[in-house]
XYZ file of C-alpha atoms in Angstrom:
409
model
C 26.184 -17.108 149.306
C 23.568 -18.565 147.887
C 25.236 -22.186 146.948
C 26.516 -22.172 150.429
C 23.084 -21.476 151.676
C 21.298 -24.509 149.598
C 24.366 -26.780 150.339
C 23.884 -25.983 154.716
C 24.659 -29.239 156.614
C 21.312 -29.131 158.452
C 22.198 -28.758 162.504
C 25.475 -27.178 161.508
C 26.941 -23.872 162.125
C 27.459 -21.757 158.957
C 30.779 -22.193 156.632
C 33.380 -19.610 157.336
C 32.411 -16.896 154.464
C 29.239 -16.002 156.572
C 31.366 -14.883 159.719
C 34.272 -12.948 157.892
C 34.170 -12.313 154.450
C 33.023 -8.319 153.815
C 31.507 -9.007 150.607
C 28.912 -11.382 152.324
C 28.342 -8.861 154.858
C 27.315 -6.037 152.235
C 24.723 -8.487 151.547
C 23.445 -9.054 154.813
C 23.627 -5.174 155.161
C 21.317 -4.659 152.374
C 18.859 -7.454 152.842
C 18.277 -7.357 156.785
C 19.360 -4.407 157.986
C 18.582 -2.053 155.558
C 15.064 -3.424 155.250
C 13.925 -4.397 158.500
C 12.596 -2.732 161.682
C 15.850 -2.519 164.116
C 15.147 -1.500 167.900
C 17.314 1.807 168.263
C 16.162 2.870 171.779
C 13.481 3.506 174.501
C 10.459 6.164 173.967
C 11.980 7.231 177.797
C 15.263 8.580 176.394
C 13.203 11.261 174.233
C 10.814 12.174 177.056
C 10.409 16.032 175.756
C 9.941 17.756 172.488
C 13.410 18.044 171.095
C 14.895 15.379 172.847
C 17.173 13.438 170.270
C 19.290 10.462 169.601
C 21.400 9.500 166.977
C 22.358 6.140 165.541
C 24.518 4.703 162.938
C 23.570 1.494 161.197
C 26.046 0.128 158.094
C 26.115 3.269 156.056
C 23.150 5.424 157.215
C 23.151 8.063 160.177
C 19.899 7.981 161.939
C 17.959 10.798 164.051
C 15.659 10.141 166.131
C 13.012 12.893 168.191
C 10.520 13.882 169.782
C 8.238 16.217 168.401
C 6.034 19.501 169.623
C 3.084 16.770 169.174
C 4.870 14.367 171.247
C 5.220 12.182 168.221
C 8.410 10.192 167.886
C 10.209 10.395 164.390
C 13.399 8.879 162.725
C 14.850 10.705 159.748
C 17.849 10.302 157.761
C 20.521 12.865 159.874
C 21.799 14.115 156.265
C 21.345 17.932 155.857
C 19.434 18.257 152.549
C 22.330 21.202 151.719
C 25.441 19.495 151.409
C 25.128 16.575 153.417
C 26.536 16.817 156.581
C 24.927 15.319 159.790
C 22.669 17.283 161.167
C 23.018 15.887 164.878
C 26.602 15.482 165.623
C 25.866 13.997 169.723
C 24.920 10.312 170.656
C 22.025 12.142 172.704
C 20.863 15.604 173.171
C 17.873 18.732 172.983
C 17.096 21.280 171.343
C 14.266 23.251 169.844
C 14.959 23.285 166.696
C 17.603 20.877 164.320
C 20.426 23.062 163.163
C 23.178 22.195 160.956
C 26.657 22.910 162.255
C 27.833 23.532 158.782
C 26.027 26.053 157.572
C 23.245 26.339 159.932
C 20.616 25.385 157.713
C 17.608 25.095 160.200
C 14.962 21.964 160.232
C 11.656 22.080 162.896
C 11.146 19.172 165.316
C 9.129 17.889 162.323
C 12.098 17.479 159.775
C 10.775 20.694 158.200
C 13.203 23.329 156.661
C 12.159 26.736 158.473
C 15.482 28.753 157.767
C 18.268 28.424 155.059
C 20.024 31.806 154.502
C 21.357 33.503 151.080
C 19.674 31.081 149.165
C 18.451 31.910 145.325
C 15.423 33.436 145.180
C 13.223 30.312 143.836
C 15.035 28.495 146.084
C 11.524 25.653 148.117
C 12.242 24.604 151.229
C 9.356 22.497 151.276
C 11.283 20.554 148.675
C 14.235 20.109 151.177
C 12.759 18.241 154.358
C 14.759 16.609 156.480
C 14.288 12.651 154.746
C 12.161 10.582 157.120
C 12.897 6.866 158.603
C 9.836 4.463 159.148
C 9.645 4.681 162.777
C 7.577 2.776 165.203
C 7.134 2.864 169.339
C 5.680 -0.193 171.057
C 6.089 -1.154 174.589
C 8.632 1.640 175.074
C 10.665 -0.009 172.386
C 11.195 2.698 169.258
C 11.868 0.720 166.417
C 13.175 2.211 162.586
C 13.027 0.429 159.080
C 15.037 1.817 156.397
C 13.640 0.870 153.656
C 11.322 2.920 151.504
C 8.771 0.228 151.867
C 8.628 -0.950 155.895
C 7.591 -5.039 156.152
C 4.069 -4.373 158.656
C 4.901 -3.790 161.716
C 1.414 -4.318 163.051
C 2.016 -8.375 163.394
C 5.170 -7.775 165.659
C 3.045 -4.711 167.863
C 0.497 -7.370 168.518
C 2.435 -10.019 169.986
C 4.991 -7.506 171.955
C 2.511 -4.859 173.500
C 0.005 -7.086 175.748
C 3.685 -8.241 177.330
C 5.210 -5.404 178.059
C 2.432 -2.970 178.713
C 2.021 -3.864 182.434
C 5.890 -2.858 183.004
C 5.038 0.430 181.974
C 8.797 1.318 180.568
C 7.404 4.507 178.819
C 7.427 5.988 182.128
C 10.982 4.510 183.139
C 14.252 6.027 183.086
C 17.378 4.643 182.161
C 20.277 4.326 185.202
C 23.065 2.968 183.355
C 24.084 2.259 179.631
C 26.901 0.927 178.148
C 28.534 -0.302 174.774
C 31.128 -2.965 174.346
C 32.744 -3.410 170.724
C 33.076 -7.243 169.951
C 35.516 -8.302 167.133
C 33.468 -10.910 165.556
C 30.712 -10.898 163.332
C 27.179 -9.712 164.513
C 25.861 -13.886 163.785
C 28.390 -14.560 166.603
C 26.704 -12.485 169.199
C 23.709 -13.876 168.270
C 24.729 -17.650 168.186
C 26.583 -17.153 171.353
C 23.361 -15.054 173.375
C 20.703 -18.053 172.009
C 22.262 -21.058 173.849
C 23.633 -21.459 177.468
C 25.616 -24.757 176.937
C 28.020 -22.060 177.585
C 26.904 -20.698 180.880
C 28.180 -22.830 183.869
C 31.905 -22.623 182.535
C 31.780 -19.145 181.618
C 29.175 -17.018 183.998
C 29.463 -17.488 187.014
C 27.312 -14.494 187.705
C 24.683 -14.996 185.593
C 24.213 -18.979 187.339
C 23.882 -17.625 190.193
C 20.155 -16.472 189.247
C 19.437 -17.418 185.559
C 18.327 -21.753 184.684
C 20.919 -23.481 182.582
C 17.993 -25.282 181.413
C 17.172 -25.300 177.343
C 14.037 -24.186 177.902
C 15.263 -20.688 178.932
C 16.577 -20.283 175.508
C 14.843 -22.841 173.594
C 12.451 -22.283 170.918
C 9.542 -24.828 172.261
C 6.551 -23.429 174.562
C 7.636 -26.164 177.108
C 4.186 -27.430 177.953
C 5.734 -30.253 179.361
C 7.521 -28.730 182.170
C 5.146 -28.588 185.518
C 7.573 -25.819 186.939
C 7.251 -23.263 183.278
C 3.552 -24.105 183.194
C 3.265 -23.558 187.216
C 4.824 -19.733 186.546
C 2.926 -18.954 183.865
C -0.266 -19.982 185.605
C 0.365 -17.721 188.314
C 1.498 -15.021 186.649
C -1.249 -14.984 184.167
C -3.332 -14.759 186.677
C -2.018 -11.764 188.016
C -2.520 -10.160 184.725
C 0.524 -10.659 183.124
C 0.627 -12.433 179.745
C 3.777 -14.917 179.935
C 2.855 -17.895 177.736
C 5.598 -18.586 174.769
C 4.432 -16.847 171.712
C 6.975 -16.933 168.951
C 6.177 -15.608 164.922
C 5.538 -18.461 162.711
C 8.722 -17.163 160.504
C 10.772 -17.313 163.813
C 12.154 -13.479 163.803
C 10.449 -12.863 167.283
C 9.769 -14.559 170.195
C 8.253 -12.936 173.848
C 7.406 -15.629 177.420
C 8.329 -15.158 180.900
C 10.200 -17.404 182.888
C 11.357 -18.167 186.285
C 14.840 -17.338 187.871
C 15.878 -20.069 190.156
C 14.426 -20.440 193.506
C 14.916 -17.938 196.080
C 15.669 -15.241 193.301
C 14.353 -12.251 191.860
C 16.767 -10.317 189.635
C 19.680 -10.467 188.135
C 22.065 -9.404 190.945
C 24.610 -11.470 192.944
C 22.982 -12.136 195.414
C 19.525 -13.187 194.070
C 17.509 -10.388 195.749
C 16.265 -7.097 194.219
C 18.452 -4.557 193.368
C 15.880 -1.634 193.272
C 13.811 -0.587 195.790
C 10.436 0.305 193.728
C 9.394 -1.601 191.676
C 9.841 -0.840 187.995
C 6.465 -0.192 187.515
C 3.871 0.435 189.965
C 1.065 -1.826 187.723
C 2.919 -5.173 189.054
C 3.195 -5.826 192.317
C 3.401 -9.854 191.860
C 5.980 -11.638 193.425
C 8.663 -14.167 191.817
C 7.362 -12.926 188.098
C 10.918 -14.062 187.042
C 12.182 -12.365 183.909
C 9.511 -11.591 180.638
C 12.203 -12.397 177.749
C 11.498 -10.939 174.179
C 13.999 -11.524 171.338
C 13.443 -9.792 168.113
C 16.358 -10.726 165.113
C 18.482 -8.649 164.446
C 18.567 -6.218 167.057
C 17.444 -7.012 170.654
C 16.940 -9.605 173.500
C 15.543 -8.385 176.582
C 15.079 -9.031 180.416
C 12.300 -7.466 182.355
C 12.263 -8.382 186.217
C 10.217 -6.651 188.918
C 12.262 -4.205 189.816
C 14.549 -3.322 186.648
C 15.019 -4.229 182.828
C 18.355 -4.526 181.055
C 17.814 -4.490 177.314
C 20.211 -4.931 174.203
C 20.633 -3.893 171.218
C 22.875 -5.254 168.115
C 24.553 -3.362 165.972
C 26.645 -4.672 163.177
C 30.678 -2.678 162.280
C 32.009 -4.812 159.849
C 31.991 -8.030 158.849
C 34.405 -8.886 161.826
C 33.013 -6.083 164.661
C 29.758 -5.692 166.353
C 28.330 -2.760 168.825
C 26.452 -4.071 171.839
C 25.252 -1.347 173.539
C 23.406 -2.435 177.327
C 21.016 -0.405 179.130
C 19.574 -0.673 182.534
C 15.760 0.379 183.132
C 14.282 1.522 186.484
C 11.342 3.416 187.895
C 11.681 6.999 186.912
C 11.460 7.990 190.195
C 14.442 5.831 191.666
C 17.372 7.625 192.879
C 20.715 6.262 192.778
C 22.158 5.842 195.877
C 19.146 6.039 197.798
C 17.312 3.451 195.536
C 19.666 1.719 194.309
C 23.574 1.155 194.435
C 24.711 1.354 190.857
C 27.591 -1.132 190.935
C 25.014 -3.868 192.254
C 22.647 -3.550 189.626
C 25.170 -3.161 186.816
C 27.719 -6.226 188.050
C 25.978 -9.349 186.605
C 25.386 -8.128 183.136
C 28.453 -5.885 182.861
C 30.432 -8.987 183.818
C 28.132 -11.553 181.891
C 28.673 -9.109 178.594
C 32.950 -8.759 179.288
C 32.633 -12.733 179.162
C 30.430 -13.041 176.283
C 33.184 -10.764 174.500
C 35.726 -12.861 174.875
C 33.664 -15.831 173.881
C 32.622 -14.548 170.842
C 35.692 -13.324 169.893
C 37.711 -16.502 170.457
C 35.051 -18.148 168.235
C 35.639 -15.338 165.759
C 39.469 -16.122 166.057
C 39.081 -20.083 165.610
C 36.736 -19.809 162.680
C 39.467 -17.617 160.443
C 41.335 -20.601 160.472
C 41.828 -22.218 157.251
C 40.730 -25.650 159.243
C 37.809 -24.485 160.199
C 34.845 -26.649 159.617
C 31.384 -26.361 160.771
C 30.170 -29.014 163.488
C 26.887 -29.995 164.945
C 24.583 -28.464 167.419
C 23.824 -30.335 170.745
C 20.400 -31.349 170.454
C 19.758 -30.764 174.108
C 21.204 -26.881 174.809
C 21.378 -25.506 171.637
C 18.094 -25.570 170.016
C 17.911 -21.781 170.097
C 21.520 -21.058 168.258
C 19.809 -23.028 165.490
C 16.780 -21.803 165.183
C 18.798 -18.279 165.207
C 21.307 -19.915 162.593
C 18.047 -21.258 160.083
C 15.611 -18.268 160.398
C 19.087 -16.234 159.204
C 19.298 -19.029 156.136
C 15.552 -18.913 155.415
C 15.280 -14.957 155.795
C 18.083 -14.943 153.124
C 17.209 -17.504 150.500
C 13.792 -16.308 150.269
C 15.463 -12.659 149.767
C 18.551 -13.345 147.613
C 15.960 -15.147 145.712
C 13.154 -12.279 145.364
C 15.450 -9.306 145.391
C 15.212 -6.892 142.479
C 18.740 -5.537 142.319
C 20.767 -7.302 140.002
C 24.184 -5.615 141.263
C 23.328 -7.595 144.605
C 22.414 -10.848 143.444
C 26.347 -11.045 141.220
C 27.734 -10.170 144.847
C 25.545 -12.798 146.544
């Protein structure tokens, strides 16, 4: 990996190992996404103590809670007896976390309260439930698995002024959804960071969303009246929307207009809740606040709903994309809002995207396959996505400290 990474035709996709080969995807398993802070889900989907969730990422099962406190916590969902998960449900409750096994009994906390027969000098205290570095910003809960989190307190400061007008602690979630795409998880990524793609292959998604590179570009744009025009106004209604994007490239938050005449992401252009999705902005035409944080999300907040994504890599060749819709907490479907019509566009945009990435997936096992060159005009993002990936891992395959790794790499 690592010759392959100093020998990168610069503007060029990556050579074929990087999108198939298992033993380079151990390696991007163990020096992304076991060491960096992943979005798992909202702060709305554990609204009460003992609300849960559970996630899977490469090798690790994942818990996540609320506790008595109304703290949010992540820990490893390994019972410290023999190992089995703890939480066995993609979502649930309860007021305490019981094994199914042997029903070996952990507190909200992660704290054993109740293991029966055990010897006599048996401590629990010595058998807590393992904790996850875990993080809540914007309504966005966020875990790092390793033992010693990057600081998240760079990321929090760009994110929350964005997103703490839409209020999405307080939202619910109307719809979710996860597709399984056979290619690897750069694919998704390459594919959602460019819309060269987009007039031949969404014709939903044109019907509100620009075509123009500086919807997914990488640039603040201050050259184009119509971006600076929207963030003007919106700014001035209190809503921060200027590009801001991390200096190493990892995250990236602005807000920018739909096309005229629109407001969200339905088919016809016009809302497709009634209340707004928060009741802090009342602004017209705010267009859609995007945030992108590598490896794990891309987001879309309008006025009247979000739809957020999250990434989650299978194998080297299959990736979990699992969609959510946000609305107010107090909108009722049916009354509301008609589920189909807020769901079509990006139900439909991600069935397409599917089939994209996973005709590129099929093309680049091809023995021919050779990497060719970005358009300079509409796919500025995909490469910006493609060299953060190459920078993130030279400068880790080059600092790493286990020597099993670097052999692989």
């Amino acid at each position: 990996m690592s010759n392959l990474i100093r020998t990168r035709k610069p503007g060029h996709a990556l050579q074929q190992p990087f999108y198939i080969d298992p033993e380079f995807f151990k390696v991007d398993m163990e020096l992304i996404w076991y060491r960096d802070w992943l979005f798992v889900g909202h702060d709305c989907e554990v609204k009460k103590p003992g609300n849960y969730f559970t996630v899977q990422v490469g090798a690790y099962p994942v818990v996540v809670v609320r506790d008595r406190e109304g703290r949010i916590r992540a820990f490893h969902n390994t019972c410290r007896h023999r190992g089995s998960r703890v939480c066995t449900s993609a979502k649930g409750g309860s007021a305490r976390l019981v094994c199914p096994y042997h029903q070996w009994t952990y507190d909200l906390d992660g704290k054993l309260l109740f293991a029966r027969q055990v010897a006599d000098d048996f401590d629990p205290a010595a058998h807590s439930l393992k904790p996850v570095a875990c993080e809540s910003v914007g309504g966005y809960i966020f875990i790092c698995l390793a033992s010693e989190p990057a600081d998240f307190a760079p990321f929090r400061q760009v994110m929350a002024p964005y997103f703490a007008p839409h209020r999405l602690t307080e939202a619910k979630i109307a719809h979710e959804e996860t597709t399984i795409e056979k290619g690897n998880w750069k694919l998704v990524w390459e594919n959602n960071r460019e819309c060269y793609h987009c007039a031949a292959n969404h014709p939903e998604l044109c019907k509100t969303y620009s075509e123009a590179p500086t919807m997914t570009g990488v640039s603040g744009t201050d050259s184009d009246p119509e971006m600076v025009e929207h963030w003007t106004r919106c700014e001035a209604a209190g809503l921060p929307s200027r590009f801001n994007i991390d200096a190493a490239g990892q995250y990236r938050a602005t807000r920018a207009p739909l096309l005229p005449g629109t407001e969200s992401y339905t088919m016809t252009g016009k809302r497709a809740v009634r209340p707004n999705l928060s009741d802090q902005v009342n602004t017209d035409r705010i267009g859609s606040l995007m945030l992108f944080h590598y490896p794990t999300t891309w987001n879309h907040v309008m006025i009247d709903h979000a739809v957020t994504f999250r990434v989650i890599p299978i194998s080297a060749e299959e990736t979990a994309l699992t969609t959510k819709w946000l609305v107010h907490k107090d909108a009722v479907e049916g009354v509301d809002y008609d589920l189909q019509e807020l769901t079509h566009v990006w139900t439909a945009t991600n069935h397409e995207d599917r089939r994209i990435v996973e005709e590129n997936a099929f093309g680049i096992r091809s023995p021919a396959y050779e990497p060719g060159p970005y358009s300079q005009v509409h796919e500025g993002g995909t490469e910006q996505f493609v060299d953060w990936y190459v920078s993130f891992m030279a400068s880790r395959l080059g600092g790493q400290k286990k020597p099993g790794l670097k052999d692989v790499a």
